[in-house]
Amino acid sequence: MIEVIKHKKELLSKRFEISSPLGFVPTMGNLHEGHIELLRRALQEFDNVVVSIFVNPKQFGPNEDFNKYPRTLEQDVLRIEKELKNYPQKKVTIFAPDSSEEVFDKDNKTKVEVMGLSEILEGAIRPGHFAGVTTVVYQLFKLVNPKKAYFGLKDYQQLIIIQKMVEDLKIPVTIVPVPIVRSDSGLALSSRNQYLTKEQLKKSLILKNTLNQIKTILEGGIQYLESANAEITKKLLDSNWNYLEIRDARTLSKDLSQSKSVVILGVYQFEKTRLLDNIVMDLI
Ligand code: PAF
């Protein structure tokens, strides 16, 4: 069964009616297989799942694609309905507010920001982005009150920041990281992939191939860190890389001296479209 709710009031009374624990999948809509994988994971664990579909203005910078961001609610509902056929006993509530005030009160003046993690990597390029993400995710957690919430590993820094917010604010929710879903060619799925031309799509494999190349070097052990960094320096001669870095997988620190696992994160820019990808690996 599926139900679409547009108003916060309805969601709150629905939440009151459902006494069993909930799984939660927060999204900005324009669902692709990556989102459906989050939904699948939630449906495997919960009888009741809430999916939010809300293009959050607070996480877009003034020159970013907020107005252009694809809004495809009808299509999204059909996609969820199709997946739900595999789970006939389960129920999905879609919270799709049609105005910002359904999430943030009109005179809302509070922001939630995880300091130290929100200003680096993506945050250095998109100032304020992660404060926008944590502010909305916090509000959504308050409205939905889920037992578990599902986030894709593709937005690795987002995942780490949300985990830290949950830990610091002692929010009673478990964050479940879900592996990246890739196209047949290996490109990490993203709503923004549709902005790419055919030529750019072909070239986009540079992202995954480069991350794999760095991973292969590091598979020799941490003593190969210098060689991996030398390779990165060479790659960065191509100015389309926004960044390409090796960080501690848990803290995102540059200091890897205590690291058990690392994440190799990269962002490559095709004109206005920025593609993110990452690989997490254990160090030997
Ligand atoms: O990852 C996303 O789609 C968004 O950042 C999220 C978590 C739904 C918050 O708007």
PDB file of C-alpha atoms and ligand atoms in Angstrom:
ATOM      1  CA  MET A   1       0.000   0.000   0.000  1.00  0.00           C
ATOM      2  CA  ILE A   2       1.192   3.471  -0.825  1.00  0.00           C
ATOM      3  CA  GLU A   3       0.039   6.855   0.389  1.00  0.00           C
ATOM      4  CA  VAL A   4       1.218  10.312  -0.631  1.00  0.00           C
ATOM      5  CA  ILE A   5       1.123  13.010   2.023  1.00  0.00           C
ATOM      6  CA  LYS A   6       1.764  16.665   1.272  1.00  0.00           C
ATOM      7  CA  HIS A   7       1.253  18.294   4.645  1.00  0.00           C
ATOM      8  CA  LYS A   8       3.261  18.130   7.837  1.00  0.00           C
ATOM      9  CA  LYS A   9       0.065  17.897   9.926  1.00  0.00           C
ATOM     10  CA  GLU A  10      -1.047  14.738   8.096  1.00  0.00           C
ATOM     11  CA  LEU A  11       2.412  13.241   8.495  1.00  0.00           C
ATOM     12  CA  LEU A  12       2.412  13.936  12.218  1.00  0.00           C
ATOM     13  CA  SER A  13      -1.002  12.345  12.736  1.00  0.00           C
ATOM     14  CA  LYS A  14       0.021   9.391  10.558  1.00  0.00           C
ATOM     15  CA  ARG A  15       3.134   9.037  12.692  1.00  0.00           C
ATOM     16  CA  PHE A  16       0.928   8.958  15.755  1.00  0.00           C
ATOM     17  CA  GLU A  17      -1.253   6.178  14.265  1.00  0.00           C
ATOM     18  CA  ILE A  18       1.700   3.908  13.421  1.00  0.00           C
ATOM     19  CA  SER A  19       2.927   2.314  16.600  1.00  0.00           C
ATOM     20  CA  SER A  20       5.518   0.021  14.978  1.00  0.00           C
ATOM     21  CA  PRO A  21       9.054   1.282  14.227  1.00  0.00           C
ATOM     22  CA  LEU A  22       9.652   3.008  10.899  1.00  0.00           C
ATOM     23  CA  GLY A  23      12.340   2.889   8.260  1.00  0.00           C
ATOM     24  CA  PHE A  24      13.076   6.220   6.579  1.00  0.00           C
ATOM     25  CA  VAL A  25      14.503   7.068   3.159  1.00  0.00           C
ATOM     26  CA  PRO A  26      15.090  10.803   2.721  1.00  0.00           C
ATOM     27  CA  THR A  27      15.393  11.904  -0.936  1.00  0.00           C
ATOM     28  CA  MET A  28      15.079  14.912  -3.182  1.00  0.00           C
ATOM     29  CA  GLY A  29      13.072  12.848  -5.682  1.00  0.00           C
ATOM     30  CA  ASN A  30      13.871  12.087  -9.314  1.00  0.00           C
ATOM     31  CA  LEU A  31      14.394   8.568  -8.090  1.00  0.00           C
ATOM     32  CA  HIS A  32      16.847   6.234  -9.753  1.00  0.00           C
ATOM     33  CA  GLU A  33      18.021   2.711  -8.952  1.00  0.00           C
ATOM     34  CA  GLY A  34      20.300   4.069  -6.195  1.00  0.00           C
ATOM     35  CA  HIS A  35      17.283   5.437  -4.307  1.00  0.00           C
ATOM     36  CA  ILE A  36      15.306   2.256  -4.974  1.00  0.00           C
ATOM     37  CA  GLU A  37      18.124   0.268  -3.385  1.00  0.00           C
ATOM     38  CA  LEU A  38      17.715   2.420  -0.232  1.00  0.00           C
ATOM     39  CA  LEU A  39      13.978   1.733  -0.306  1.00  0.00           C
ATOM     40  CA  ARG A  40      14.557  -1.997  -0.813  1.00  0.00           C
ATOM     41  CA  ARG A  41      16.843  -2.119   2.214  1.00  0.00           C
ATOM     42  CA  ALA A  42      14.224  -0.301   4.304  1.00  0.00           C
ATOM     43  CA  LEU A  43      11.401  -2.582   3.107  1.00  0.00           C
ATOM     44  CA  GLN A  44      13.445  -5.650   3.978  1.00  0.00           C
ATOM     45  CA  GLU A  45      13.613  -4.457   7.572  1.00  0.00           C
ATOM     46  CA  PHE A  46      10.365  -2.580   8.245  1.00  0.00           C
ATOM     47  CA  ASP A  47       6.627  -3.031   7.607  1.00  0.00           C
ATOM     48  CA  ASN A  48       6.236   0.737   7.429  1.00  0.00           C
ATOM     49  CA  VAL A  49       8.599   2.916   5.460  1.00  0.00           C
ATOM     50  CA  VAL A  50       8.496   6.676   4.943  1.00  0.00           C
ATOM     51  CA  VAL A  51      10.139   8.155   1.837  1.00  0.00           C
ATOM     52  CA  SER A  52      10.490  11.929   1.800  1.00  0.00           C
ATOM     53  CA  ILE A  53      10.666  13.731  -1.522  1.00  0.00           C
ATOM     54  CA  PHE A  54      11.693  17.306  -0.931  1.00  0.00           C
ATOM     55  CA  VAL A  55      14.062  19.490  -2.935  1.00  0.00           C
ATOM     56  CA  ASN A  56      15.573  21.318   0.011  1.00  0.00           C
ATOM     57  CA  PRO A  57      16.365  24.933  -0.899  1.00  0.00           C
ATOM     58  CA  LYS A  58      18.734  25.299   2.062  1.00  0.00           C
ATOM     59  CA  GLN A  59      21.320  22.985   0.568  1.00  0.00           C
ATOM     60  CA  PHE A  60      21.656  24.810  -2.759  1.00  0.00           C
ATOM     61  CA  GLY A  61      24.007  27.776  -3.213  1.00  0.00           C
ATOM     62  CA  PRO A  62      22.785  30.958  -4.974  1.00  0.00           C
ATOM     63  CA  ASN A  63      24.321  29.894  -8.309  1.00  0.00           C
ATOM     64  CA  GLU A  64      23.350  26.237  -8.116  1.00  0.00           C
ATOM     65  CA  ASP A  65      20.628  24.226  -9.839  1.00  0.00           C
ATOM     66  CA  PHE A  66      17.766  24.542  -7.312  1.00  0.00           C
ATOM     67  CA  ASN A  67      15.250  25.823  -9.900  1.00  0.00           C
ATOM     68  CA  LYS A  68      16.463  23.410 -12.550  1.00  0.00           C
ATOM     69  CA  TYR A  69      16.588  20.369 -10.230  1.00  0.00           C
ATOM     70  CA  PRO A  70      14.267  17.728 -11.776  1.00  0.00           C
ATOM     71  CA  ARG A  71      10.929  17.448  -9.968  1.00  0.00           C
ATOM     72  CA  THR A  72       9.216  14.246 -11.103  1.00  0.00           C
ATOM     73  CA  LEU A  73       6.771  13.318  -8.342  1.00  0.00           C
ATOM     74  CA  GLU A  74       4.308  11.362 -10.502  1.00  0.00           C
ATOM     75  CA  GLN A  75       7.084   9.260 -11.986  1.00  0.00           C
ATOM     76  CA  ASP A  76       8.636   8.767  -8.537  1.00  0.00           C
ATOM     77  CA  VAL A  77       5.363   7.505  -7.052  1.00  0.00           C
ATOM     78  CA  LEU A  78       5.021   4.993  -9.923  1.00  0.00           C
ATOM     79  CA  ARG A  79       8.608   3.826  -9.409  1.00  0.00           C
ATOM     80  CA  ILE A  80       7.984   3.250  -5.694  1.00  0.00           C
ATOM     81  CA  GLU A  81       4.674   1.510  -6.448  1.00  0.00           C
ATOM     82  CA  LYS A  82       6.482  -0.840  -8.820  1.00  0.00           C
ATOM     83  CA  GLU A  83       9.056  -1.781  -6.173  1.00  0.00           C
ATOM     84  CA  LEU A  84       6.387  -2.185  -3.516  1.00  0.00           C
ATOM     85  CA  LYS A  85       4.761  -4.948  -5.594  1.00  0.00           C
ATOM     86  CA  ASN A  86       7.640  -7.136  -4.383  1.00  0.00           C
ATOM     87  CA  TYR A  87       6.577  -6.469  -0.776  1.00  0.00           C
ATOM     88  CA  PRO A  88       2.763  -6.867  -0.840  1.00  0.00           C
ATOM     89  CA  GLN A  89       2.354  -6.749   2.944  1.00  0.00           C
ATOM     90  CA  LYS A  90       4.312  -3.542   3.421  1.00  0.00           C
ATOM     91  CA  LYS A  91       3.335   0.086   3.459  1.00  0.00           C
ATOM     92  CA  VAL A  92       5.128   3.135   2.083  1.00  0.00           C
ATOM     93  CA  THR A  93       4.148   6.670   3.034  1.00  0.00           C
ATOM     94  CA  ILE A  94       5.592   9.291   0.714  1.00  0.00           C
ATOM     95  CA  PHE A  95       6.016  12.687   2.321  1.00  0.00           C
ATOM     96  CA  ALA A  96       6.175  15.133  -0.593  1.00  0.00           C
ATOM     97  CA  PRO A  97       5.663  18.632   0.795  1.00  0.00           C
ATOM     98  CA  ASP A  98       4.872  21.186  -1.877  1.00  0.00           C
ATOM     99  CA  SER A  99       6.262  24.125   0.032  1.00  0.00           C
ATOM    100  CA  SER A 100       9.256  24.737   2.224  1.00  0.00           C
ATOM    101  CA  GLU A 101       7.007  25.775   5.101  1.00  0.00           C
ATOM    102  CA  GLU A 102       5.784  22.200   5.404  1.00  0.00           C
ATOM    103  CA  VAL A 103       9.275  21.322   6.611  1.00  0.00           C
ATOM    104  CA  PHE A 104      10.644  24.539   8.112  1.00  0.00           C
ATOM    105  CA  ASP A 105       8.316  26.857   9.971  1.00  0.00           C
ATOM    106  CA  LYS A 106       7.948  30.260   8.326  1.00  0.00           C
ATOM    107  CA  ASP A 107      10.004  32.021  10.981  1.00  0.00           C
ATOM    108  CA  ASN A 108      12.542  29.204  11.406  1.00  0.00           C
ATOM    109  CA  LYS A 109      15.896  30.721  12.323  1.00  0.00           C
ATOM    110  CA  THR A 110      17.776  27.633  13.462  1.00  0.00           C
ATOM    111  CA  LYS A 111      20.426  25.788  11.534  1.00  0.00           C
ATOM    112  CA  VAL A 112      22.166  22.551  12.429  1.00  0.00           C
ATOM    113  CA  GLU A 113      25.808  22.372  11.390  1.00  0.00           C
ATOM    114  CA  VAL A 114      28.502  19.810  12.091  1.00  0.00           C
ATOM    115  CA  MET A 115      31.584  21.948  12.493  1.00  0.00           C
ATOM    116  CA  GLY A 116      34.923  20.820  11.097  1.00  0.00           C
ATOM    117  CA  LEU A 117      33.408  18.282   8.713  1.00  0.00           C
ATOM    118  CA  SER A 118      31.048  20.578   6.825  1.00  0.00           C
ATOM    119  CA  GLU A 119      33.671  23.042   5.530  1.00  0.00           C
ATOM    120  CA  ILE A 120      36.094  20.560   3.924  1.00  0.00           C
ATOM    121  CA  LEU A 121      36.062  18.790   0.517  1.00  0.00           C
ATOM    122  CA  GLU A 122      32.527  19.373  -0.916  1.00  0.00           C
ATOM    123  CA  GLY A 123      31.893  21.953   1.779  1.00  0.00           C
ATOM    124  CA  ALA A 124      34.879  24.047   0.665  1.00  0.00           C
ATOM    125  CA  ILE A 125      33.430  24.231  -2.847  1.00  0.00           C
ATOM    126  CA  ARG A 126      29.790  24.544  -1.779  1.00  0.00           C
ATOM    127  CA  PRO A 127      29.809  26.737   1.359  1.00  0.00           C
ATOM    128  CA  GLY A 128      26.678  26.210   3.445  1.00  0.00           C
ATOM    129  CA  HIS A 129      25.657  23.068   1.570  1.00  0.00           C
ATOM    130  CA  PHE A 130      26.096  20.628   4.438  1.00  0.00           C
ATOM    131  CA  ALA A 131      24.505  22.957   6.995  1.00  0.00           C
ATOM    132  CA  GLY A 132      21.489  22.920   4.643  1.00  0.00           C
ATOM    133  CA  VAL A 133      21.573  19.122   4.534  1.00  0.00           C
ATOM    134  CA  THR A 134      21.906  18.603   8.296  1.00  0.00           C
ATOM    135  CA  THR A 135      19.257  21.236   9.035  1.00  0.00           C
ATOM    136  CA  VAL A 136      16.704  19.502   6.805  1.00  0.00           C
ATOM    137  CA  VAL A 137      17.640  15.961   7.858  1.00  0.00           C
ATOM    138  CA  TYR A 138      17.313  16.980  11.514  1.00  0.00           C
ATOM    139  CA  GLN A 139      13.822  18.433  10.841  1.00  0.00           C
ATOM    140  CA  LEU A 140      12.804  15.333   8.889  1.00  0.00           C
ATOM    141  CA  PHE A 141      14.038  13.047  11.670  1.00  0.00           C
ATOM    142  CA  LYS A 142      11.897  15.060  14.134  1.00  0.00           C
ATOM    143  CA  LEU A 143       8.821  14.711  11.904  1.00  0.00           C
ATOM    144  CA  VAL A 144       9.245  11.047  10.979  1.00  0.00           C
ATOM    145  CA  ASN A 145      10.910   9.734  14.146  1.00  0.00           C
ATOM    146  CA  PRO A 146      12.381   6.688  12.369  1.00  0.00           C
ATOM    147  CA  LYS A 147      14.203   3.787  13.962  1.00  0.00           C
ATOM    148  CA  LYS A 148      16.595   3.543  11.014  1.00  0.00           C
ATOM    149  CA  ALA A 149      17.392   5.919   8.129  1.00  0.00           C
ATOM    150  CA  TYR A 150      19.079   4.850   4.892  1.00  0.00           C
ATOM    151  CA  PHE A 151      21.746   6.901   3.097  1.00  0.00           C
ATOM    152  CA  GLY A 152      23.797   6.092   0.013  1.00  0.00           C
ATOM    153  CA  LEU A 153      27.571   5.758   0.261  1.00  0.00           C
ATOM    154  CA  LYS A 154      27.887   7.787  -2.928  1.00  0.00           C
ATOM    155  CA  ASP A 155      27.530  10.977  -0.901  1.00  0.00           C
ATOM    156  CA  TYR A 156      30.180   9.763   1.482  1.00  0.00           C
ATOM    157  CA  GLN A 157      30.902  13.059   3.222  1.00  0.00           C
ATOM    158  CA  GLN A 158      27.160  13.630   3.714  1.00  0.00           C
ATOM    159  CA  LEU A 159      26.889  10.215   5.354  1.00  0.00           C
ATOM    160  CA  ILE A 160      29.789  10.875   7.756  1.00  0.00           C
ATOM    161  CA  ILE A 161      28.369  14.298   8.662  1.00  0.00           C
ATOM    162  CA  ILE A 162      24.899  12.884   9.347  1.00  0.00           C
ATOM    163  CA  GLN A 163      26.368  10.099  11.474  1.00  0.00           C
ATOM    164  CA  LYS A 164      28.246  12.730  13.507  1.00  0.00           C
ATOM    165  CA  MET A 165      25.125  14.881  13.893  1.00  0.00           C
ATOM    166  CA  VAL A 166      23.178  11.865  15.164  1.00  0.00           C
ATOM    167  CA  GLU A 167      25.975  11.016  17.593  1.00  0.00           C
ATOM    168  CA  ASP A 168      26.449  14.589  18.865  1.00  0.00           C
ATOM    169  CA  LEU A 169      22.743  15.383  19.241  1.00  0.00           C
ATOM    170  CA  LYS A 170      21.953  11.897  20.537  1.00  0.00           C
ATOM    171  CA  ILE A 171      19.174  11.408  18.020  1.00  0.00           C
ATOM    172  CA  PRO A 172      17.672   7.924  18.540  1.00  0.00           C
ATOM    173  CA  VAL A 173      18.058   6.739  14.959  1.00  0.00           C
ATOM    174  CA  THR A 174      20.429   4.253  13.353  1.00  0.00           C
ATOM    175  CA  ILE A 175      22.032   5.427  10.129  1.00  0.00           C
ATOM    176  CA  VAL A 176      22.341   2.615   7.583  1.00  0.00           C
ATOM    177  CA  PRO A 177      24.954   3.172   4.842  1.00  0.00           C
ATOM    178  CA  VAL A 178      23.956   1.583   1.516  1.00  0.00           C
ATOM    179  CA  PRO A 179      26.530   0.707  -1.195  1.00  0.00           C
ATOM    180  CA  ILE A 180      26.794   2.795  -4.372  1.00  0.00           C
ATOM    181  CA  VAL A 181      24.681   1.599  -7.294  1.00  0.00           C
ATOM    182  CA  ARG A 182      26.455   1.940 -10.641  1.00  0.00           C
ATOM    183  CA  SER A 183      25.397   1.872 -14.281  1.00  0.00           C
ATOM    184  CA  ASP A 184      26.668  -0.997 -16.459  1.00  0.00           C
ATOM    185  CA  SER A 185      29.609   1.181 -17.435  1.00  0.00           C
ATOM    186  CA  GLY A 186      30.514   1.798 -13.777  1.00  0.00           C
ATOM    187  CA  LEU A 187      29.248   5.364 -13.370  1.00  0.00           C
ATOM    188  CA  ALA A 188      27.792   5.980  -9.895  1.00  0.00           C
ATOM    189  CA  LEU A 189      24.069   6.719 -10.332  1.00  0.00           C
ATOM    190  CA  SER A 190      23.030  10.302  -9.646  1.00  0.00           C
ATOM    191  CA  SER A 191      20.077  12.471 -10.610  1.00  0.00           C
ATOM    192  CA  ARG A 192      22.585  14.870 -12.144  1.00  0.00           C
ATOM    193  CA  ASN A 193      23.913  12.272 -14.644  1.00  0.00           C
ATOM    194  CA  GLN A 194      21.024  13.181 -16.934  1.00  0.00           C
ATOM    195  CA  TYR A 195      22.601  16.619 -17.498  1.00  0.00           C
ATOM    196  CA  LEU A 196      25.548  14.926 -19.274  1.00  0.00           C
ATOM    197  CA  THR A 197      25.904  14.770 -23.050  1.00  0.00           C
ATOM    198  CA  LYS A 198      26.715  11.403 -24.693  1.00  0.00           C
ATOM    199  CA  GLU A 199      30.349  12.451 -25.033  1.00  0.00           C
ATOM    200  CA  GLN A 200      30.555  13.475 -21.372  1.00  0.00           C
ATOM    201  CA  LEU A 201      28.922  10.214 -20.320  1.00  0.00           C
ATOM    202  CA  LYS A 202      31.660   8.302 -22.126  1.00  0.00           C
ATOM    203  CA  LYS A 203      34.351  10.453 -20.527  1.00  0.00           C
ATOM    204  CA  SER A 204      32.752  10.200 -17.080  1.00  0.00           C
ATOM    205  CA  LEU A 205      34.429   6.835 -16.530  1.00  0.00           C
ATOM    206  CA  ILE A 206      37.606   8.766 -15.797  1.00  0.00           C
ATOM    207  CA  LEU A 207      36.174   9.148 -12.300  1.00  0.00           C
ATOM    208  CA  LYS A 208      35.818   5.498 -11.366  1.00  0.00           C
ATOM    209  CA  ASN A 209      38.937   4.449 -13.283  1.00  0.00           C
ATOM    210  CA  THR A 210      41.085   7.025 -11.487  1.00  0.00           C
ATOM    211  CA  LEU A 211      39.770   6.039  -8.046  1.00  0.00           C
ATOM    212  CA  ASN A 212      40.480   2.400  -8.861  1.00  0.00           C
ATOM    213  CA  GLN A 213      43.988   3.257  -9.998  1.00  0.00           C
ATOM    214  CA  ILE A 214      44.749   5.009  -6.677  1.00  0.00           C
ATOM    215  CA  LYS A 215      43.174   2.087  -4.806  1.00  0.00           C
ATOM    216  CA  THR A 216      45.406  -0.384  -6.648  1.00  0.00           C
ATOM    217  CA  ILE A 217      48.502   1.567  -5.594  1.00  0.00           C
ATOM    218  CA  LEU A 218      47.347   1.629  -1.953  1.00  0.00           C
ATOM    219  CA  GLU A 219      46.590  -2.086  -1.983  1.00  0.00           C
ATOM    220  CA  GLY A 220      50.343  -2.513  -1.610  1.00  0.00           C
ATOM    221  CA  GLY A 221      49.999  -1.010   1.894  1.00  0.00           C
ATOM    222  CA  ILE A 222      50.221   2.401   3.587  1.00  0.00           C
ATOM    223  CA  GLN A 223      53.920   2.597   2.587  1.00  0.00           C
ATOM    224  CA  TYR A 224      52.623   3.332  -0.935  1.00  0.00           C
ATOM    225  CA  LEU A 225      50.798   6.459   0.227  1.00  0.00           C
ATOM    226  CA  GLU A 226      53.507   8.690  -1.219  1.00  0.00           C
ATOM    227  CA  SER A 227      53.233   6.998  -4.642  1.00  0.00           C
ATOM    228  CA  ALA A 228      49.441   7.302  -4.476  1.00  0.00           C
ATOM    229  CA  ASN A 229      49.726  11.013  -3.680  1.00  0.00           C
ATOM    230  CA  ALA A 230      52.261  11.492  -6.485  1.00  0.00           C
ATOM    231  CA  GLU A 231      49.744   9.917  -8.887  1.00  0.00           C
ATOM    232  CA  ILE A 232      47.032  12.216  -7.548  1.00  0.00           C
ATOM    233  CA  THR A 233      49.246  15.266  -8.134  1.00  0.00           C
ATOM    234  CA  LYS A 234      49.663  14.164 -11.761  1.00  0.00           C
ATOM    235  CA  LYS A 235      45.899  13.661 -12.197  1.00  0.00           C
ATOM    236  CA  LEU A 236      45.133  17.075 -10.757  1.00  0.00           C
ATOM    237  CA  LEU A 237      46.958  18.678 -13.706  1.00  0.00           C
ATOM    238  CA  ASP A 238      43.602  18.148 -15.403  1.00  0.00           C
ATOM    239  CA  SER A 239      41.781  21.170 -13.991  1.00  0.00           C
ATOM    240  CA  ASN A 240      38.380  19.485 -14.344  1.00  0.00           C
ATOM    241  CA  TRP A 241      39.117  17.701 -11.086  1.00  0.00           C
ATOM    242  CA  ASN A 242      37.567  19.734  -8.249  1.00  0.00           C
ATOM    243  CA  TYR A 243      39.412  17.511  -5.837  1.00  0.00           C
ATOM    244  CA  LEU A 244      40.892  14.048  -5.559  1.00  0.00           C
ATOM    245  CA  GLU A 245      41.980  13.053  -2.087  1.00  0.00           C
ATOM    246  CA  ILE A 246      42.690  10.203   0.278  1.00  0.00           C
ATOM    247  CA  ARG A 247      41.149  10.666   3.719  1.00  0.00           C
ATOM    248  CA  ASP A 248      40.522   8.605   6.827  1.00  0.00           C
ATOM    249  CA  ALA A 249      37.277   6.725   6.171  1.00  0.00           C
ATOM    250  CA  ARG A 250      35.805   7.446   9.601  1.00  0.00           C
ATOM    251  CA  THR A 251      36.920  10.987  10.415  1.00  0.00           C
ATOM    252  CA  LEU A 252      37.751  12.371   6.949  1.00  0.00           C
ATOM    253  CA  SER A 253      41.041  13.527   8.442  1.00  0.00           C
ATOM    254  CA  LYS A 254      44.045  13.986   6.146  1.00  0.00           C
ATOM    255  CA  ASP A 255      46.218  12.395   8.798  1.00  0.00           C
ATOM    256  CA  LEU A 256      46.252   8.700   7.979  1.00  0.00           C
ATOM    257  CA  SER A 257      48.826   7.628  10.555  1.00  0.00           C
ATOM    258  CA  GLN A 258      46.171   5.857  12.681  1.00  0.00           C
ATOM    259  CA  SER A 259      43.831   4.894   9.836  1.00  0.00           C
ATOM    260  CA  LYS A 260      42.516   1.377   9.472  1.00  0.00           C
ATOM    261  CA  SER A 261      40.536   2.262   6.374  1.00  0.00           C
ATOM    262  CA  VAL A 262      40.593   5.162   3.952  1.00  0.00           C
ATOM    263  CA  VAL A 263      38.253   6.716   1.447  1.00  0.00           C
ATOM    264  CA  ILE A 264      39.452   7.973  -1.912  1.00  0.00           C
ATOM    265  CA  LEU A 265      37.128  10.804  -2.881  1.00  0.00           C
ATOM    266  CA  GLY A 266      36.964  12.572  -6.209  1.00  0.00           C
ATOM    267  CA  VAL A 267      34.848  15.141  -7.979  1.00  0.00           C
ATOM    268  CA  TYR A 268      35.199  15.722 -11.695  1.00  0.00           C
ATOM    269  CA  GLN A 269      33.466  18.618 -13.414  1.00  0.00           C
ATOM    270  CA  PHE A 270      31.804  18.480 -16.815  1.00  0.00           C
ATOM    271  CA  GLU A 271      30.941  22.120 -17.504  1.00  0.00           C
ATOM    272  CA  LYS A 272      28.266  22.862 -14.892  1.00  0.00           C
ATOM    273  CA  THR A 273      27.773  19.231 -13.838  1.00  0.00           C
ATOM    274  CA  ARG A 274      29.926  17.934 -11.010  1.00  0.00           C
ATOM    275  CA  LEU A 275      30.182  14.159 -10.614  1.00  0.00           C
ATOM    276  CA  LEU A 276      31.106  12.678  -7.231  1.00  0.00           C
ATOM    277  CA  ASP A 277      32.469   9.239  -6.560  1.00  0.00           C
ATOM    278  CA  ASN A 278      34.491   7.455  -3.918  1.00  0.00           C
ATOM    279  CA  ILE A 279      36.001   4.130  -2.933  1.00  0.00           C
ATOM    280  CA  VAL A 280      36.445   2.959   0.632  1.00  0.00           C
ATOM    281  CA  MET A 281      39.223   0.477   1.344  1.00  0.00           C
ATOM    282  CA  ASP A 282      40.867  -1.170   4.319  1.00  0.00           C
ATOM    283  CA  LEU A 283      44.575  -0.604   4.711  1.00  0.00           C
ATOM    284  CA  ILE A 284      46.897  -3.521   5.255  1.00  0.00           C
TER     285      ILE A 284
HETATM  286  O1  PAF B   1      21.092  13.034  -0.448  1.00  0.00           O
HETATM  287  C1  PAF B   1      20.067  13.711  -0.676  1.00  0.00           C
HETATM  288  O2  PAF B   1      19.279  13.428  -1.572  1.00  0.00           O
HETATM  289  C2  PAF B   1      19.806  14.938   0.174  1.00  0.00           C
HETATM  290  O3  PAF B   1      20.986  15.591   0.520  1.00  0.00           O
HETATM  291  C3  PAF B   1      18.964  14.645   1.417  1.00  0.00           C
HETATM  292  C4  PAF B   1      19.696  13.717   2.370  1.00  0.00           C
HETATM  293  C5  PAF B   1      17.643  14.019   1.000  1.00  0.00           C
HETATM  294  C6  PAF B   1      18.661  15.934   2.176  1.00  0.00           C
HETATM  295  O4  PAF B   1      17.945  16.839   1.397  1.00  0.00           O
END
